[in-house]
Amino acid sequence: MPSMTTTRYLRLTAVLVTVLVLTGCGVAARFAGQPGPAAATSTVRVVDNGFEPADAEIAAGDTLTWTWQGDNDHNVVGDGFSSPVQRDGTFEHRFTTPGTYPYRCTLHGWMQGTVTVVAPDGAEA
Ligand SMILES: [Cu+2]
């Protein structure tokens, strides 16, 4: 029967449109809900006397580089990574596991920083 076929066609079209609209909204909501790419920090400056920025964020698998720019000796000591005491140069550490990694300069206890390692897709661990 033609009318039956038409009805089925219309219902199918309605379902398809609904699916497309919902899918589209979902995608749009995901983009709208995301704060955007985090300001990935791959370099932290070691100055007198602090770390800039003190709170760095990188993706798991990325390497963070500390660059000494002050006039005094400092080091970078955290759980699983430790630089020598040095006055210039750099120190690198590759973070593979998402999490929060506090560190400090053992010569100046108030020099503290944090590395937040997020999953590569941007999700917090
Ligand atoms: Cu220091």
Tab-separated table of N, CA, C and O and ligand atoms in Angstrom:
chain	number	residue	atom	x	y	z
A	1	MET	N	0.856	-1.194	0.000
A	1	MET	CA	0.000	0.000	0.000
A	1	MET	C	0.889	1.241	0.000
A	1	MET	O	1.793	1.351	0.819
A	2	PRO	N	0.608	2.158	-0.879
A	2	PRO	CA	1.437	3.363	-1.005
A	2	PRO	C	1.469	4.175	0.285
A	2	PRO	O	2.515	4.651	0.703
A	3	SER	N	0.302	4.327	0.921
A	3	SER	CA	0.286	5.162	2.116
A	3	SER	C	1.149	4.558	3.208
A	3	SER	O	1.835	5.259	3.944
A	4	MET	N	1.125	3.260	3.313
A	4	MET	CA	1.939	2.581	4.314
A	4	MET	C	3.422	2.829	4.040
A	4	MET	O	4.199	3.150	4.943
A	5	THR	N	3.784	2.726	2.761
A	5	THR	CA	5.175	2.951	2.394
A	5	THR	C	5.593	4.383	2.718
A	5	THR	O	6.669	4.642	3.263
A	6	THR	N	4.686	5.314	2.397
A	6	THR	CA	4.994	6.721	2.677
A	6	THR	C	5.178	6.950	4.170
A	6	THR	O	6.105	7.622	4.609
A	7	THR	N	4.293	6.335	4.951
A	7	THR	CA	4.382	6.504	6.404
A	7	THR	C	5.707	5.966	6.932
A	7	THR	O	6.396	6.615	7.720
A	8	ARG	N	6.058	4.784	6.419
A	8	ARG	CA	7.318	4.203	6.890
A	8	ARG	C	8.493	5.090	6.481
A	8	ARG	O	9.442	5.273	7.263
A	9	TYR	N	8.395	5.621	5.256
A	9	TYR	CA	9.473	6.480	4.778
A	9	TYR	C	9.613	7.723	5.662
A	9	TYR	O	10.704	8.125	6.048
A	10	LEU	N	8.450	8.301	5.996
A	10	LEU	CA	8.477	9.507	6.831
A	10	LEU	C	9.047	9.190	8.219
A	10	LEU	O	9.824	9.964	8.783
A	11	ARG	N	8.625	8.042	8.751
A	11	ARG	CA	9.112	7.694	10.091
A	11	ARG	C	10.620	7.462	10.060
A	11	ARG	O	11.341	7.906	10.958
A	12	LEU	N	11.064	6.795	9.005
A	12	LEU	CA	12.500	6.547	8.893
A	12	LEU	C	13.261	7.868	8.788
A	12	LEU	O	14.290	8.078	9.433
A	13	THR	N	12.703	8.776	7.985
A	13	THR	CA	13.344	10.079	7.834
A	13	THR	C	13.392	10.816	9.174
A	13	THR	O	14.415	11.393	9.552
A	14	ALA	N	12.279	10.729	9.912
A	14	ALA	CA	12.232	11.406	11.206
A	14	ALA	C	13.292	10.841	12.144
A	14	ALA	O	13.978	11.578	12.851
A	15	VAL	N	13.419	9.520	12.120
A	15	VAL	CA	14.418	8.897	12.991
A	15	VAL	C	15.817	9.348	12.591
A	15	VAL	O	16.645	9.700	13.432
A	16	LEU	N	16.051	9.360	11.282
A	16	LEU	CA	17.375	9.767	10.806
A	16	LEU	C	17.689	11.205	11.209
A	16	LEU	O	18.781	11.514	11.696
A	17	VAL	N	16.706	12.080	11.009
A	17	VAL	CA	16.919	13.488	11.367
A	17	VAL	C	17.188	13.615	12.857
A	17	VAL	O	18.093	14.330	13.294
A	18	THR	N	16.407	12.872	13.646
A	18	THR	CA	16.602	12.937	15.099
A	18	THR	C	18.009	12.499	15.480
A	18	THR	O	18.691	13.148	16.273
A	19	VAL	N	18.440	11.400	14.872
A	19	VAL	CA	19.778	10.894	15.173
A	19	VAL	C	20.838	11.913	14.790
A	19	VAL	O	21.771	12.196	15.546
A	20	LEU	N	20.654	12.512	13.597
A	20	LEU	CA	21.641	13.486	13.141
A	20	LEU	C	21.678	14.701	14.059
A	20	LEU	O	22.744	15.195	14.409
A	21	VAL	N	20.485	15.160	14.452
A	21	VAL	CA	20.429	16.339	15.318
A	21	VAL	C	21.076	16.035	16.663
A	21	VAL	O	21.888	16.804	17.174
A	22	LEU	N	20.731	14.877	17.231
A	22	LEU	CA	21.308	14.528	18.529
A	22	LEU	C	22.818	14.370	18.431
A	22	LEU	O	23.569	14.821	19.288
A	23	THR	N	23.249	13.729	17.373
A	23	THR	CA	24.685	13.548	17.187
A	23	THR	C	25.380	14.891	17.039
A	23	THR	O	26.413	15.153	17.642
A	24	GLY	N	24.751	15.740	16.246
A	24	GLY	CA	25.335	17.064	16.045
A	24	GLY	C	25.409	17.838	17.326
A	24	GLY	O	26.428	18.447	17.643
A	25	CYS	N	24.326	17.783	18.111
A	25	CYS	CA	24.314	18.497	19.383
A	25	CYS	C	25.369	17.936	20.317
A	25	CYS	O	26.033	18.660	21.036
A	26	GLY	N	25.508	16.619	20.287
A	26	GLY	CA	26.496	16.006	21.154
A	26	GLY	C	27.886	16.473	20.815
A	26	GLY	O	28.667	16.824	21.698
A	27	VAL	N	28.177	16.515	19.546
A	27	VAL	CA	29.500	16.969	19.119
A	27	VAL	C	29.699	18.427	19.498
A	27	VAL	O	30.727	18.820	20.040
A	28	ALA	N	28.666	19.226	19.250
A	28	ALA	CA	28.763	20.646	19.576
A	28	ALA	C	28.954	20.837	21.073
A	28	ALA	O	29.759	21.659	21.507
A	29	ALA	N	28.215	20.051	21.862
A	29	ALA	CA	28.326	20.183	23.311
A	29	ALA	C	29.727	19.798	23.771
A	29	ALA	O	30.288	20.419	24.667
A	30	ARG	N	30.268	18.787	23.135
A	30	ARG	CA	31.611	18.380	23.531
A	30	ARG	C	32.611	19.488	23.266
A	30	ARG	O	33.471	19.772	24.085
A	31	PHE	N	32.469	20.104	22.121
A	31	PHE	CA	33.421	21.177	21.814
A	31	PHE	C	33.186	22.369	22.731
A	31	PHE	O	34.125	22.996	23.199
A	32	ALA	N	31.899	22.648	22.995
A	32	ALA	CA	31.593	23.799	23.834
A	32	ALA	C	32.052	23.566	25.259
A	32	ALA	O	32.458	24.492	25.943
A	33	GLY	N	31.990	22.302	25.711
A	33	GLY	CA	32.337	22.015	27.086
A	33	GLY	C	33.823	21.946	27.333
A	33	GLY	O	34.260	22.001	28.470
A	34	GLN	N	34.569	21.848	26.278
A	34	GLN	CA	36.007	21.744	26.470
A	34	GLN	C	36.625	23.127	26.604
A	34	GLN	O	36.252	24.036	25.884
A	35	PRO	N	37.536	23.265	27.536
A	35	PRO	CA	38.189	24.560	27.718
A	35	PRO	C	39.177	24.859	26.604
A	35	PRO	O	39.811	25.885	26.597
A	36	GLY	N	39.294	23.940	25.675
A	36	GLY	CA	40.267	24.129	24.609
A	36	GLY	C	41.560	23.470	24.993
A	36	GLY	O	41.711	23.022	26.127
A	37	PRO	N	42.478	23.432	24.077
A	37	PRO	CA	43.754	22.804	24.381
A	37	PRO	C	44.404	23.487	25.574
A	37	PRO	O	44.475	24.713	25.634
A	38	ALA	N	44.809	22.693	26.546
A	38	ALA	CA	45.456	23.278	27.714
A	38	ALA	C	46.737	23.967	27.259
A	38	ALA	O	47.363	23.569	26.295
A	39	ALA	N	47.063	25.008	27.980
A	39	ALA	CA	48.293	25.716	27.654
A	39	ALA	C	49.457	24.801	27.997
A	39	ALA	O	49.987	24.815	29.095
A	40	ALA	N	49.799	23.969	27.058
A	40	ALA	CA	50.847	22.985	27.296
A	40	ALA	C	52.160	23.690	27.593
A	40	ALA	O	52.614	24.525	26.823
A	41	THR	N	52.710	23.374	28.720
A	41	THR	CA	53.969	23.992	29.118
A	41	THR	C	55.069	22.965	28.991
A	41	THR	O	55.033	21.934	29.624
A	42	SER	N	56.003	23.212	28.140
A	42	SER	CA	57.075	22.246	27.963
A	42	SER	C	58.372	22.745	28.577
A	42	SER	O	59.329	22.016	28.683
A	43	THR	N	58.384	23.996	28.997
A	43	THR	CA	59.593	24.551	29.594
A	43	THR	C	59.253	25.294	30.877
A	43	THR	O	58.294	26.057	30.918
A	44	VAL	N	60.029	25.032	31.906
A	44	VAL	CA	59.904	25.757	33.165
A	44	VAL	C	61.225	26.472	33.407
A	44	VAL	O	62.298	25.872	33.290
A	45	ARG	N	61.151	27.751	33.713
A	45	ARG	CA	62.363	28.516	33.976
A	45	ARG	C	62.721	28.428	35.459
A	45	ARG	O	61.858	28.587	36.320
A	46	VAL	N	63.971	28.171	35.719
A	46	VAL	CA	64.468	28.122	37.091
A	46	VAL	C	65.169	29.450	37.332
A	46	VAL	O	66.209	29.740	36.730
A	47	VAL	N	64.560	30.269	38.178
A	47	VAL	CA	65.102	31.604	38.429
A	47	VAL	C	65.413	31.742	39.914
A	47	VAL	O	65.211	30.823	40.704
A	48	ASP	N	65.907	32.922	40.310
A	48	ASP	CA	66.184	33.198	41.722
A	48	ASP	C	64.978	33.924	42.322
A	48	ASP	O	64.758	35.085	42.011
A	49	ASN	N	64.170	33.348	43.162
A	49	ASN	CA	64.267	31.934	43.550
A	49	ASN	C	62.888	31.338	43.372
A	49	ASN	O	62.039	31.454	44.257
A	50	GLY	N	62.677	30.726	42.274
A	50	GLY	CA	61.384	30.119	42.041
A	50	GLY	C	61.343	29.419	40.693
A	50	GLY	O	62.316	29.441	39.917
A	51	PHE	N	60.214	28.791	40.446
A	51	PHE	CA	59.995	28.126	39.172
A	51	PHE	C	58.888	28.864	38.420
A	51	PHE	O	57.850	29.205	38.999
A	52	GLU	N	59.129	29.130	37.155
A	52	GLU	CA	58.142	29.864	36.359
A	52	GLU	C	57.819	29.104	35.075
A	52	GLU	O	58.710	28.930	34.239
A	53	PRO	N	56.573	28.663	34.900
A	53	PRO	CA	55.490	28.774	35.886
A	53	PRO	C	55.640	27.725	36.976
A	53	PRO	O	56.222	26.665	36.738
A	54	ALA	N	55.108	28.040	38.144
A	54	ALA	CA	55.209	27.098	39.253
A	54	ALA	C	54.334	25.875	38.997
A	54	ALA	O	54.624	24.785	39.471
A	55	ASP	N	53.254	26.070	38.273
A	55	ASP	CA	52.363	24.958	37.947
A	55	ASP	C	52.399	24.729	36.446
A	55	ASP	O	51.853	25.522	35.678
A	56	ALA	N	53.054	23.659	36.066
A	56	ALA	CA	53.166	23.337	34.650
A	56	ALA	C	52.256	22.165	34.320
A	56	ALA	O	51.976	21.320	35.169
A	57	GLU	N	51.797	22.141	33.090
A	57	GLU	CA	50.937	21.030	32.659
A	57	GLU	C	51.431	20.505	31.326
A	57	GLU	O	51.662	21.275	30.391
A	58	ILE	N	51.583	19.196	31.253
A	58	ILE	CA	52.007	18.568	30.013
A	58	ILE	C	51.196	17.297	29.806
A	58	ILE	O	50.543	16.809	30.727
A	59	ALA	N	51.253	16.774	28.606
A	59	ALA	CA	50.568	15.523	28.304
A	59	ALA	C	51.486	14.349	28.619
A	59	ALA	O	52.714	14.458	28.508
A	60	ALA	N	50.874	13.272	29.027
A	60	ALA	CA	51.654	12.072	29.315
A	60	ALA	C	52.474	11.681	28.088
A	60	ALA	O	51.975	11.700	26.961
A	61	GLY	N	53.719	11.377	28.321
A	61	GLY	CA	54.605	11.031	27.220
A	61	GLY	C	55.468	12.197	26.774
A	61	GLY	O	56.437	12.005	26.038
A	62	ASP	N	55.098	13.392	27.234
A	62	ASP	CA	55.874	14.567	26.848
A	62	ASP	C	57.023	14.792	27.829
A	62	ASP	O	57.005	14.320	28.956
A	63	THR	N	57.967	15.551	27.362
A	63	THR	CA	59.145	15.853	28.169
A	63	THR	C	59.099	17.298	28.626
A	63	THR	O	58.817	18.197	27.838
A	64	LEU	N	59.363	17.475	29.893
A	64	LEU	CA	59.428	18.831	30.446
A	64	LEU	C	60.896	19.214	30.608
A	64	LEU	O	61.704	18.425	31.079
A	65	THR	N	61.200	20.425	30.200
A	65	THR	CA	62.577	20.914	30.296
A	65	THR	C	62.637	22.092	31.264
A	65	THR	O	61.883	23.050	31.126
A	66	TRP	N	63.504	21.975	32.250
A	66	TRP	CA	63.763	23.106	33.144
A	66	TRP	C	64.997	23.830	32.621
A	66	TRP	O	66.016	23.205	32.297
A	67	THR	N	64.892	25.137	32.547
A	67	THR	CA	66.007	25.938	32.045
A	67	THR	C	66.475	26.899	33.141
A	67	THR	O	65.693	27.720	33.621
A	68	TRP	N	67.723	26.775	33.520
A	68	TRP	CA	68.267	27.626	34.578
A	68	TRP	C	68.559	29.019	34.027
A	68	TRP	O	69.285	29.155	33.021
A	69	GLN	N	67.995	30.024	34.675
A	69	GLN	CA	68.202	31.385	34.200
A	69	GLN	C	68.616	32.345	35.304
A	69	GLN	O	68.768	33.528	35.061
A	70	GLY	N	68.766	31.817	36.509
A	70	GLY	CA	69.150	32.698	37.607
A	70	GLY	C	70.665	32.750	37.777
A	70	GLY	O	71.421	32.223	36.958
A	71	ASP	N	71.097	33.398	38.849
A	71	ASP	CA	72.529	33.534	39.117
A	71	ASP	C	72.995	32.608	40.230
A	71	ASP	O	74.179	32.576	40.547
A	72	ASN	N	72.048	31.891	40.831
A	72	ASN	CA	72.408	31.031	41.962
A	72	ASN	C	72.176	29.552	41.630
A	72	ASN	O	71.504	29.213	40.664
A	73	ASP	N	72.768	28.722	42.491
A	73	ASP	CA	72.592	27.280	42.321
A	73	ASP	C	71.170	26.855	42.700
A	73	ASP	O	70.608	27.343	43.686
A	74	HIS	N	70.642	25.946	41.914
A	74	HIS	CA	69.334	25.369	42.228
A	74	HIS	C	69.309	23.940	41.709
A	74	HIS	O	70.127	23.550	40.873
A	75	ASN	N	68.335	23.202	42.198
A	75	ASN	CA	68.088	21.887	41.623
A	75	ASN	C	66.587	21.646	41.540
A	75	ASN	O	65.783	22.450	42.022
A	76	VAL	N	66.250	20.557	40.906
A	76	VAL	CA	64.849	20.160	40.732
A	76	VAL	C	64.736	18.739	41.262
A	76	VAL	O	65.338	17.817	40.710
A	77	VAL	N	63.993	18.596	42.362
A	77	VAL	CA	63.888	17.283	42.983
A	77	VAL	C	62.428	16.936	43.217
A	77	VAL	O	61.706	17.646	43.934
A	78	GLY	N	62.012	15.860	42.600
A	78	GLY	CA	60.643	15.391	42.781
A	78	GLY	C	60.642	13.892	42.942
A	78	GLY	O	61.694	13.249	43.006
A	79	ASP	N	59.472	13.315	42.996
A	79	ASP	CA	59.349	11.877	43.151
A	79	ASP	C	59.577	11.215	41.804
A	79	ASP	O	58.727	11.257	40.932
A	80	GLY	N	60.757	10.648	41.639
A	80	GLY	CA	61.055	9.968	40.389
A	80	GLY	C	61.946	10.756	39.454
A	80	GLY	O	62.303	10.268	38.383
A	81	PHE	N	62.287	11.963	39.854
A	81	PHE	CA	63.203	12.745	39.014
A	81	PHE	C	64.004	13.677	39.902
A	81	PHE	O	63.513	14.179	40.913
A	82	SER	N	65.244	13.890	39.526
A	82	SER	CA	66.139	14.703	40.338
A	82	SER	C	67.280	15.220	39.482
A	82	SER	O	67.984	14.453	38.841
A	83	SER	N	67.434	16.511	39.482
A	83	SER	CA	68.518	17.109	38.706
A	83	SER	C	69.713	17.339	39.624
A	83	SER	O	69.564	17.361	40.849
A	84	PRO	N	70.866	17.511	39.041
A	84	PRO	CA	72.009	17.939	39.861
A	84	PRO	C	71.794	19.389	40.304
A	84	PRO	O	70.938	20.078	39.762
A	85	VAL	N	72.590	19.818	41.275
A	85	VAL	CA	72.610	21.237	41.617
A	85	VAL	C	73.393	21.922	40.511
A	85	VAL	O	74.512	21.529	40.199
A	86	GLN	N	72.780	22.895	39.901
A	86	GLN	CA	73.460	23.564	38.799
A	86	GLN	C	73.043	25.027	38.728
A	86	GLN	O	72.042	25.453	39.312
A	87	ARG	N	73.853	25.805	38.007
A	87	ARG	CA	73.621	27.244	37.930
A	87	ARG	C	73.098	27.643	36.555
A	87	ARG	O	72.484	28.693	36.377
A	88	ASP	N	73.379	26.816	35.590
A	88	ASP	CA	72.858	27.088	34.250
A	88	ASP	C	72.618	25.755	33.544
A	88	ASP	O	72.802	24.693	34.143
A	89	GLY	N	72.207	25.831	32.319
A	89	GLY	CA	71.932	24.595	31.604
A	89	GLY	C	70.476	24.191	31.745
A	89	GLY	O	69.624	25.001	32.130
A	90	THR	N	70.227	22.945	31.435
A	90	THR	CA	68.852	22.460	31.459
A	90	THR	C	68.787	21.085	32.121
A	90	THR	O	69.801	20.425	32.325
A	91	PHE	N	67.582	20.691	32.440
A	91	PHE	CA	67.306	19.347	32.953
A	91	PHE	C	65.988	18.909	32.350
A	91	PHE	O	65.031	19.685	32.301
A	92	GLU	N	65.977	17.680	31.878
A	92	GLU	CA	64.766	17.172	31.233
A	92	GLU	C	64.246	15.944	31.959
A	92	GLU	O	65.016	15.153	32.477
A	93	HIS	N	62.936	15.810	31.958
A	93	HIS	CA	62.327	14.573	32.460
A	93	HIS	C	61.069	14.293	31.653
A	93	HIS	O	60.263	15.185	31.403
A	94	ARG	N	60.943	13.043	31.244
A	94	ARG	CA	59.773	12.631	30.471
A	94	ARG	C	58.754	12.020	31.428
A	94	ARG	O	59.077	11.077	32.163
A	95	PHE	N	57.562	12.577	31.408
A	95	PHE	CA	56.496	12.096	32.280
A	95	PHE	C	55.565	11.184	31.484
A	95	PHE	O	54.986	11.601	30.475
A	96	THR	N	55.452	9.942	31.939
A	96	THR	CA	54.662	8.973	31.182
A	96	THR	C	53.323	8.644	31.836
A	96	THR	O	52.420	8.169	31.164
A	97	THR	N	53.213	8.915	33.127
A	97	THR	CA	51.993	8.540	33.845
A	97	THR	C	51.235	9.782	34.309
A	97	THR	O	51.812	10.642	34.975
A	98	PRO	N	49.957	9.882	33.935
A	98	PRO	CA	49.161	11.031	34.384
A	98	PRO	C	49.142	11.128	35.904
A	98	PRO	O	49.153	10.110	36.599
A	99	GLY	N	49.139	12.335	36.386
A	99	GLY	CA	49.129	12.551	37.826
A	99	GLY	C	49.698	13.918	38.149
A	99	GLY	O	49.997	14.709	37.263
A	100	THR	N	49.819	14.187	39.422
A	100	THR	CA	50.372	15.453	39.880
A	100	THR	C	51.703	15.199	40.564
A	100	THR	O	51.795	14.368	41.464
A	101	TYR	N	52.721	15.898	40.107
A	101	TYR	CA	54.063	15.674	40.611
A	101	TYR	C	54.635	16.952	41.218
A	101	TYR	O	55.088	17.839	40.490
A	102	PRO	N	54.603	17.048	42.536
A	102	PRO	CA	55.234	18.209	43.176
A	102	PRO	C	56.752	18.038	43.193
A	102	PRO	O	57.254	16.908	43.222
A	103	TYR	N	57.446	19.143	43.132
A	103	TYR	CA	58.898	19.090	43.213
A	103	TYR	C	59.380	20.367	43.872
A	103	TYR	O	58.601	21.304	44.094
A	104	ARG	N	60.688	20.395	44.194
A	104	ARG	CA	61.213	21.586	44.857
A	104	ARG	C	62.706	21.672	44.615
A	104	ARG	O	63.328	20.746	44.090
A	105	CYS	N	63.237	22.777	45.029
A	105	CYS	CA	64.681	22.949	45.052
A	105	CYS	C	65.101	22.683	46.484
A	105	CYS	O	64.609	23.330	47.410
A	106	THR	N	65.992	21.707	46.654
A	106	THR	CA	66.353	21.333	48.023
A	106	THR	C	67.254	22.374	48.689
A	106	THR	O	67.436	22.355	49.891
A	107	LEU	N	67.824	23.292	47.883
A	107	LEU	CA	68.644	24.346	48.470
A	107	LEU	C	67.780	25.477	49.021
A	107	LEU	O	68.190	26.205	49.913
A	108	HIS	N	66.616	25.628	48.431
A	108	HIS	CA	65.691	26.676	48.857
A	108	HIS	C	64.311	26.028	48.976
A	108	HIS	O	63.601	25.908	47.983
A	109	GLY	N	63.987	25.628	50.194
A	109	GLY	CA	62.766	24.857	50.404
A	109	GLY	C	61.492	25.527	49.934
A	109	GLY	O	60.514	24.845	49.626
A	110	TRP	N	61.519	26.855	49.834
A	110	TRP	CA	60.312	27.555	49.413
A	110	TRP	C	60.145	27.530	47.879
A	110	TRP	O	59.113	27.911	47.355
A	111	MET	N	61.192	27.108	47.206
A	111	MET	CA	61.081	26.981	45.744
A	111	MET	C	60.355	25.688	45.430
A	111	MET	O	60.937	24.605	45.503
A	112	GLN	N	59.096	25.809	45.116
A	112	GLN	CA	58.295	24.619	44.867
A	112	GLN	C	57.503	24.765	43.581
A	112	GLN	O	57.103	25.875	43.210
A	113	GLY	N	57.320	23.640	42.948
A	113	GLY	CA	56.536	23.634	41.714
A	113	GLY	C	55.737	22.358	41.607
A	113	GLY	O	55.902	21.425	42.397
A	114	THR	N	54.858	22.350	40.642
A	114	THR	CA	54.023	21.177	40.415
A	114	THR	C	53.928	20.913	38.918
A	114	THR	O	53.756	21.837	38.126
A	115	VAL	N	54.065	19.656	38.573
A	115	VAL	CA	53.845	19.247	37.187
A	115	VAL	C	52.575	18.415	37.156
A	115	VAL	O	52.471	17.412	37.864
A	116	THR	N	51.605	18.862	36.380
A	116	THR	CA	50.387	18.095	36.206
A	116	THR	C	50.454	17.391	34.858
A	116	THR	O	50.561	18.047	33.818
A	117	VAL	N	50.451	16.078	34.897
A	117	VAL	CA	50.529	15.283	33.680
A	117	VAL	C	49.138	14.761	33.347
A	117	VAL	O	48.535	14.056	34.164
A	118	VAL	N	48.651	15.148	32.205
A	118	VAL	CA	47.304	14.743	31.807
A	118	VAL	C	47.398	13.689	30.698
A	118	VAL	O	48.412	13.578	30.005
A	119	ALA	N	46.327	12.923	30.563
A	119	ALA	CA	46.284	11.917	29.512
A	119	ALA	C	46.370	12.637	28.167
A	119	ALA	O	45.955	13.797	28.058
A	120	PRO	N	46.914	11.990	27.164
A	120	PRO	CA	47.115	12.651	25.871
A	120	PRO	C	45.845	13.250	25.278
A	120	PRO	O	45.915	14.238	24.572
A	121	ASP	N	44.670	12.708	25.614
A	121	ASP	CA	43.444	13.265	25.056
A	121	ASP	C	42.953	14.457	25.845
A	121	ASP	O	41.908	15.020	25.570
A	122	GLY	N	43.711	14.849	26.859
A	122	GLY	CA	43.356	16.025	27.623
A	122	GLY	C	42.575	15.741	28.891
A	122	GLY	O	42.319	16.625	29.676
A	123	ALA	N	42.208	14.468	29.099
A	123	ALA	CA	41.436	14.133	30.291
A	123	ALA	C	42.335	14.094	31.506
A	123	ALA	O	43.461	13.619	31.439
A	124	GLU	N	41.834	14.600	32.610
A	124	GLU	CA	42.588	14.553	33.844
A	124	GLU	C	42.660	13.101	34.307
A	124	GLU	O	41.725	12.334	34.089
A	125	ALA	N	43.715	12.751	34.913
A	125	ALA	CA	43.860	11.374	35.393
A	125	ALA	C	42.999	11.162	36.638
A	125	ALA	O	42.796	12.092	37.389
B	1	CU	CU	67.092	26.907	44.645
